[in-house]
Amino acid sequence: MTLHLIKLCVGATSIADLEDWIAGRAEAARKAGHPFEQIHVTRMVPTRSEELLDGGSLYWVIKGEVAARQRLLELRPFVDGDGVRRCGLVLDPQVVPVEPRPSRPFQGWRYLKANEAPRDLARVEGGGGLPESLARELRDLGLM
């Protein structure tokens, strides 16, 4: 059964901001002559890896809303130079906008059941067309 992770996207102010950061990292890797892999490092190692890698995604909370997801490709546990266990979440660099949903701040990541995950925005009726910042403002005002 598919399981997802949800995590705060610290520092990003929009989906476009996240995509720009990924593109910048990809460009830096290309210039350095290295293959690009998007890896997000976390402190905790997920124990339910089989379920996560069965079609799971990392859902990003941006400015207080679950806003986008990236498919999980691999989990790479390791021990850093200070002896702390960590995990590299290898992600598909494609960012998929999802139906926005409010989310309170939290530390680390949480599991997200497949039936509780927001739908991809492209599959939501009337989901496109407005700039992200305008759509967020309209939702905040209760007009959308």
PDB file of C-alpha atoms in Angstrom:
ATOM      1  CA  MET A   1       0.000   0.000   0.000  1.00  0.00           C
ATOM      2  CA  THR A   2       1.384   3.394  -1.000  1.00  0.00           C
ATOM      3  CA  LEU A   3       2.457   5.825   1.706  1.00  0.00           C
ATOM      4  CA  HIS A   4       3.754   9.387   1.376  1.00  0.00           C
ATOM      5  CA  LEU A   5       5.820  11.830   3.414  1.00  0.00           C
ATOM      6  CA  ILE A   6       4.916  15.441   4.157  1.00  0.00           C
ATOM      7  CA  LYS A   7       7.524  18.067   5.059  1.00  0.00           C
ATOM      8  CA  LEU A   8       7.890  21.832   5.338  1.00  0.00           C
ATOM      9  CA  CYS A   9       9.694  23.384   2.376  1.00  0.00           C
ATOM     10  CA  VAL A  10      11.778  25.781   4.446  1.00  0.00           C
ATOM     11  CA  GLY A  11      12.902  28.876   2.585  1.00  0.00           C
ATOM     12  CA  ALA A  12      10.590  28.500  -0.412  1.00  0.00           C
ATOM     13  CA  THR A  13       7.828  31.075  -0.842  1.00  0.00           C
ATOM     14  CA  SER A  14       6.116  29.426  -3.811  1.00  0.00           C
ATOM     15  CA  ILE A  15       6.163  26.378  -6.052  1.00  0.00           C
ATOM     16  CA  ALA A  16       8.055  28.456  -8.627  1.00  0.00           C
ATOM     17  CA  ASP A  17      10.665  29.239  -5.949  1.00  0.00           C
ATOM     18  CA  LEU A  18      11.132  25.498  -5.284  1.00  0.00           C
ATOM     19  CA  GLU A  19      11.392  24.787  -9.015  1.00  0.00           C
ATOM     20  CA  ASP A  20      13.978  27.581  -9.437  1.00  0.00           C
ATOM     21  CA  TRP A  21      16.052  26.131  -6.586  1.00  0.00           C
ATOM     22  CA  ILE A  22      15.978  22.664  -8.216  1.00  0.00           C
ATOM     23  CA  ALA A  23      16.893  24.139 -11.612  1.00  0.00           C
ATOM     24  CA  GLY A  24      19.804  26.028 -10.031  1.00  0.00           C
ATOM     25  CA  ARG A  25      21.136  22.867  -8.399  1.00  0.00           C
ATOM     26  CA  ALA A  26      20.771  20.960 -11.686  1.00  0.00           C
ATOM     27  CA  GLU A  27      22.631  23.694 -13.560  1.00  0.00           C
ATOM     28  CA  ALA A  28      25.440  23.733 -10.984  1.00  0.00           C
ATOM     29  CA  ALA A  29      25.823  19.949 -11.296  1.00  0.00           C
ATOM     30  CA  ARG A  30      25.862  20.209 -15.105  1.00  0.00           C
ATOM     31  CA  LYS A  31      28.551  22.921 -15.023  1.00  0.00           C
ATOM     32  CA  ALA A  32      30.634  20.803 -12.653  1.00  0.00           C
ATOM     33  CA  GLY A  33      30.286  17.827 -14.990  1.00  0.00           C
ATOM     34  CA  HIS A  34      28.315  15.763 -12.480  1.00  0.00           C
ATOM     35  CA  PRO A  35      25.046  13.940 -13.051  1.00  0.00           C
ATOM     36  CA  PHE A  36      22.177  15.642 -11.208  1.00  0.00           C
ATOM     37  CA  GLU A  37      20.213  13.885  -8.517  1.00  0.00           C
ATOM     38  CA  GLN A  38      17.884  15.801  -6.273  1.00  0.00           C
ATOM     39  CA  ILE A  39      18.493  14.529  -2.764  1.00  0.00           C
ATOM     40  CA  HIS A  40      16.864  16.044   0.294  1.00  0.00           C
ATOM     41  CA  VAL A  41      18.624  15.034   3.515  1.00  0.00           C
ATOM     42  CA  THR A  42      16.606  14.437   6.686  1.00  0.00           C
ATOM     43  CA  ARG A  43      17.712  13.441  10.145  1.00  0.00           C
ATOM     44  CA  MET A  44      15.288  10.581  10.644  1.00  0.00           C
ATOM     45  CA  VAL A  45      15.247   7.454   8.483  1.00  0.00           C
ATOM     46  CA  PRO A  46      11.738   6.335   7.457  1.00  0.00           C
ATOM     47  CA  THR A  47      11.058   2.796   8.649  1.00  0.00           C
ATOM     48  CA  ARG A  48       8.248   2.145   6.170  1.00  0.00           C
ATOM     49  CA  SER A  49      10.458   2.335   3.079  1.00  0.00           C
ATOM     50  CA  GLU A  50       8.685  -0.413   1.134  1.00  0.00           C
ATOM     51  CA  GLU A  51       5.381   1.489   1.288  1.00  0.00           C
ATOM     52  CA  LEU A  52       7.053   4.818   0.481  1.00  0.00           C
ATOM     53  CA  LEU A  53       8.805   3.430  -2.591  1.00  0.00           C
ATOM     54  CA  ASP A  54       5.575   1.851  -3.864  1.00  0.00           C
ATOM     55  CA  GLY A  55       4.555   5.060  -5.680  1.00  0.00           C
ATOM     56  CA  GLY A  56       4.992   7.428  -2.718  1.00  0.00           C
ATOM     57  CA  SER A  57       5.814  11.120  -2.902  1.00  0.00           C
ATOM     58  CA  LEU A  58       7.216  13.841  -0.687  1.00  0.00           C
ATOM     59  CA  TYR A  59       4.494  16.479  -0.245  1.00  0.00           C
ATOM     60  CA  TRP A  60       5.842  19.986   0.354  1.00  0.00           C
ATOM     61  CA  VAL A  61       4.197  22.513   2.696  1.00  0.00           C
ATOM     62  CA  ILE A  62       4.887  26.004   1.341  1.00  0.00           C
ATOM     63  CA  LYS A  63       3.699  29.102   3.226  1.00  0.00           C
ATOM     64  CA  GLY A  64       1.299  27.134   5.387  1.00  0.00           C
ATOM     65  CA  GLU A  65      -0.257  25.039   2.603  1.00  0.00           C
ATOM     66  CA  VAL A  66       0.423  21.601   1.205  1.00  0.00           C
ATOM     67  CA  ALA A  67       1.229  22.881  -2.278  1.00  0.00           C
ATOM     68  CA  ALA A  68       3.272  20.389  -4.306  1.00  0.00           C
ATOM     69  CA  ARG A  69       4.782  16.940  -4.382  1.00  0.00           C
ATOM     70  CA  GLN A  70       7.780  15.122  -5.789  1.00  0.00           C
ATOM     71  CA  ARG A  71       7.879  11.378  -6.355  1.00  0.00           C
ATOM     72  CA  LEU A  72      10.192   9.423  -4.049  1.00  0.00           C
ATOM     73  CA  LEU A  73      12.706   7.385  -6.055  1.00  0.00           C
ATOM     74  CA  GLU A  74      14.982   6.002  -3.354  1.00  0.00           C
ATOM     75  CA  LEU A  75      15.851   6.234   0.348  1.00  0.00           C
ATOM     76  CA  ARG A  76      19.561   6.301   1.199  1.00  0.00           C
ATOM     77  CA  PRO A  77      20.321   6.003   4.912  1.00  0.00           C
ATOM     78  CA  PHE A  78      23.812   7.084   5.958  1.00  0.00           C
ATOM     79  CA  VAL A  79      25.814   8.273   8.950  1.00  0.00           C
ATOM     80  CA  ASP A  80      27.233  11.786   8.675  1.00  0.00           C
ATOM     81  CA  GLY A  81      30.679  12.934   9.776  1.00  0.00           C
ATOM     82  CA  ASP A  82      29.417  13.576  13.324  1.00  0.00           C
ATOM     83  CA  GLY A  83      28.059  10.041  13.653  1.00  0.00           C
ATOM     84  CA  VAL A  84      24.405  11.100  13.248  1.00  0.00           C
ATOM     85  CA  ARG A  85      22.111   8.804  11.254  1.00  0.00           C
ATOM     86  CA  ARG A  86      20.479  10.614   8.356  1.00  0.00           C
ATOM     87  CA  CYS A  87      18.567   9.734   5.209  1.00  0.00           C
ATOM     88  CA  GLY A  88      18.875  11.049   1.682  1.00  0.00           C
ATOM     89  CA  LEU A  89      15.450  11.195   0.045  1.00  0.00           C
ATOM     90  CA  VAL A  90      16.122  10.863  -3.678  1.00  0.00           C
ATOM     91  CA  LEU A  91      13.372  12.766  -5.498  1.00  0.00           C
ATOM     92  CA  ASP A  92      12.116  13.042  -9.052  1.00  0.00           C
ATOM     93  CA  PRO A  93      13.032  16.661  -9.944  1.00  0.00           C
ATOM     94  CA  GLN A  94       9.577  17.234 -11.464  1.00  0.00           C
ATOM     95  CA  VAL A  95       7.418  19.260  -9.064  1.00  0.00           C
ATOM     96  CA  VAL A  96       3.692  18.476  -9.293  1.00  0.00           C
ATOM     97  CA  PRO A  97       1.302  21.132  -7.915  1.00  0.00           C
ATOM     98  CA  VAL A  98      -1.450  19.664  -5.737  1.00  0.00           C
ATOM     99  CA  GLU A  99      -4.824  20.845  -4.498  1.00  0.00           C
ATOM    100  CA  PRO A 100      -3.786  23.343  -1.786  1.00  0.00           C
ATOM    101  CA  ARG A 101      -4.629  22.421   1.784  1.00  0.00           C
ATOM    102  CA  PRO A 102      -3.763  24.342   4.973  1.00  0.00           C
ATOM    103  CA  SER A 103      -1.105  22.782   7.183  1.00  0.00           C
ATOM    104  CA  ARG A 104       0.244  23.855  10.547  1.00  0.00           C
ATOM    105  CA  PRO A 105       4.007  24.009  11.074  1.00  0.00           C
ATOM    106  CA  PHE A 106       5.753  20.895  12.369  1.00  0.00           C
ATOM    107  CA  GLN A 107       9.302  19.642  12.702  1.00  0.00           C
ATOM    108  CA  GLY A 108      10.811  16.947  10.521  1.00  0.00           C
ATOM    109  CA  TRP A 109       8.511  14.928   8.301  1.00  0.00           C
ATOM    110  CA  ARG A 110       5.319  12.975   8.848  1.00  0.00           C
ATOM    111  CA  TYR A 111       3.781   9.983   7.120  1.00  0.00           C
ATOM    112  CA  LEU A 112       0.774  10.789   4.930  1.00  0.00           C
ATOM    113  CA  LYS A 113      -1.672   8.036   4.005  1.00  0.00           C
ATOM    114  CA  ALA A 114      -2.503   7.782   0.302  1.00  0.00           C
ATOM    115  CA  ASN A 115      -6.215   8.379   0.922  1.00  0.00           C
ATOM    116  CA  GLU A 116      -5.397  11.593   2.843  1.00  0.00           C
ATOM    117  CA  ALA A 117      -3.047  13.057   0.223  1.00  0.00           C
ATOM    118  CA  PRO A 118      -4.272  16.028  -1.823  1.00  0.00           C
ATOM    119  CA  ARG A 119      -5.005  15.411  -5.485  1.00  0.00           C
ATOM    120  CA  ASP A 120      -2.745  16.694  -8.231  1.00  0.00           C
ATOM    121  CA  LEU A 121      -3.906  20.152  -9.262  1.00  0.00           C
ATOM    122  CA  ALA A 122      -4.162  19.171 -12.927  1.00  0.00           C
ATOM    123  CA  ARG A 123      -6.862  16.651 -11.974  1.00  0.00           C
ATOM    124  CA  VAL A 124      -8.945  19.156  -9.985  1.00  0.00           C
ATOM    125  CA  GLU A 125     -11.808  20.861 -11.810  1.00  0.00           C
ATOM    126  CA  GLY A 126     -10.847  24.467 -12.586  1.00  0.00           C
ATOM    127  CA  GLY A 127      -7.462  23.935 -10.968  1.00  0.00           C
ATOM    128  CA  GLY A 128      -5.326  26.016 -13.284  1.00  0.00           C
ATOM    129  CA  GLY A 129      -5.111  29.454 -14.761  1.00  0.00           C
ATOM    130  CA  LEU A 130      -4.453  31.740 -11.781  1.00  0.00           C
ATOM    131  CA  PRO A 131      -0.981  32.658 -10.607  1.00  0.00           C
ATOM    132  CA  GLU A 132      -0.089  30.828  -7.403  1.00  0.00           C
ATOM    133  CA  SER A 133       0.136  34.016  -5.279  1.00  0.00           C
ATOM    134  CA  LEU A 134      -3.273  35.265  -6.456  1.00  0.00           C
ATOM    135  CA  ALA A 135      -4.932  31.893  -5.876  1.00  0.00           C
ATOM    136  CA  ARG A 136      -3.439  31.780  -2.353  1.00  0.00           C
ATOM    137  CA  GLU A 137      -4.713  35.289  -1.608  1.00  0.00           C
ATOM    138  CA  LEU A 138      -8.211  34.420  -2.848  1.00  0.00           C
ATOM    139  CA  ARG A 139      -8.242  31.283  -0.678  1.00  0.00           C
ATOM    140  CA  ASP A 140      -7.096  33.329   2.333  1.00  0.00           C
ATOM    141  CA  LEU A 141     -10.016  35.712   1.747  1.00  0.00           C
ATOM    142  CA  GLY A 142     -12.441  32.785   1.476  1.00  0.00           C
ATOM    143  CA  LEU A 143     -13.261  33.609  -2.131  1.00  0.00           C
ATOM    144  CA  MET A 144     -11.987  30.369  -3.584  1.00  0.00           C
TER     145      MET A 144
END
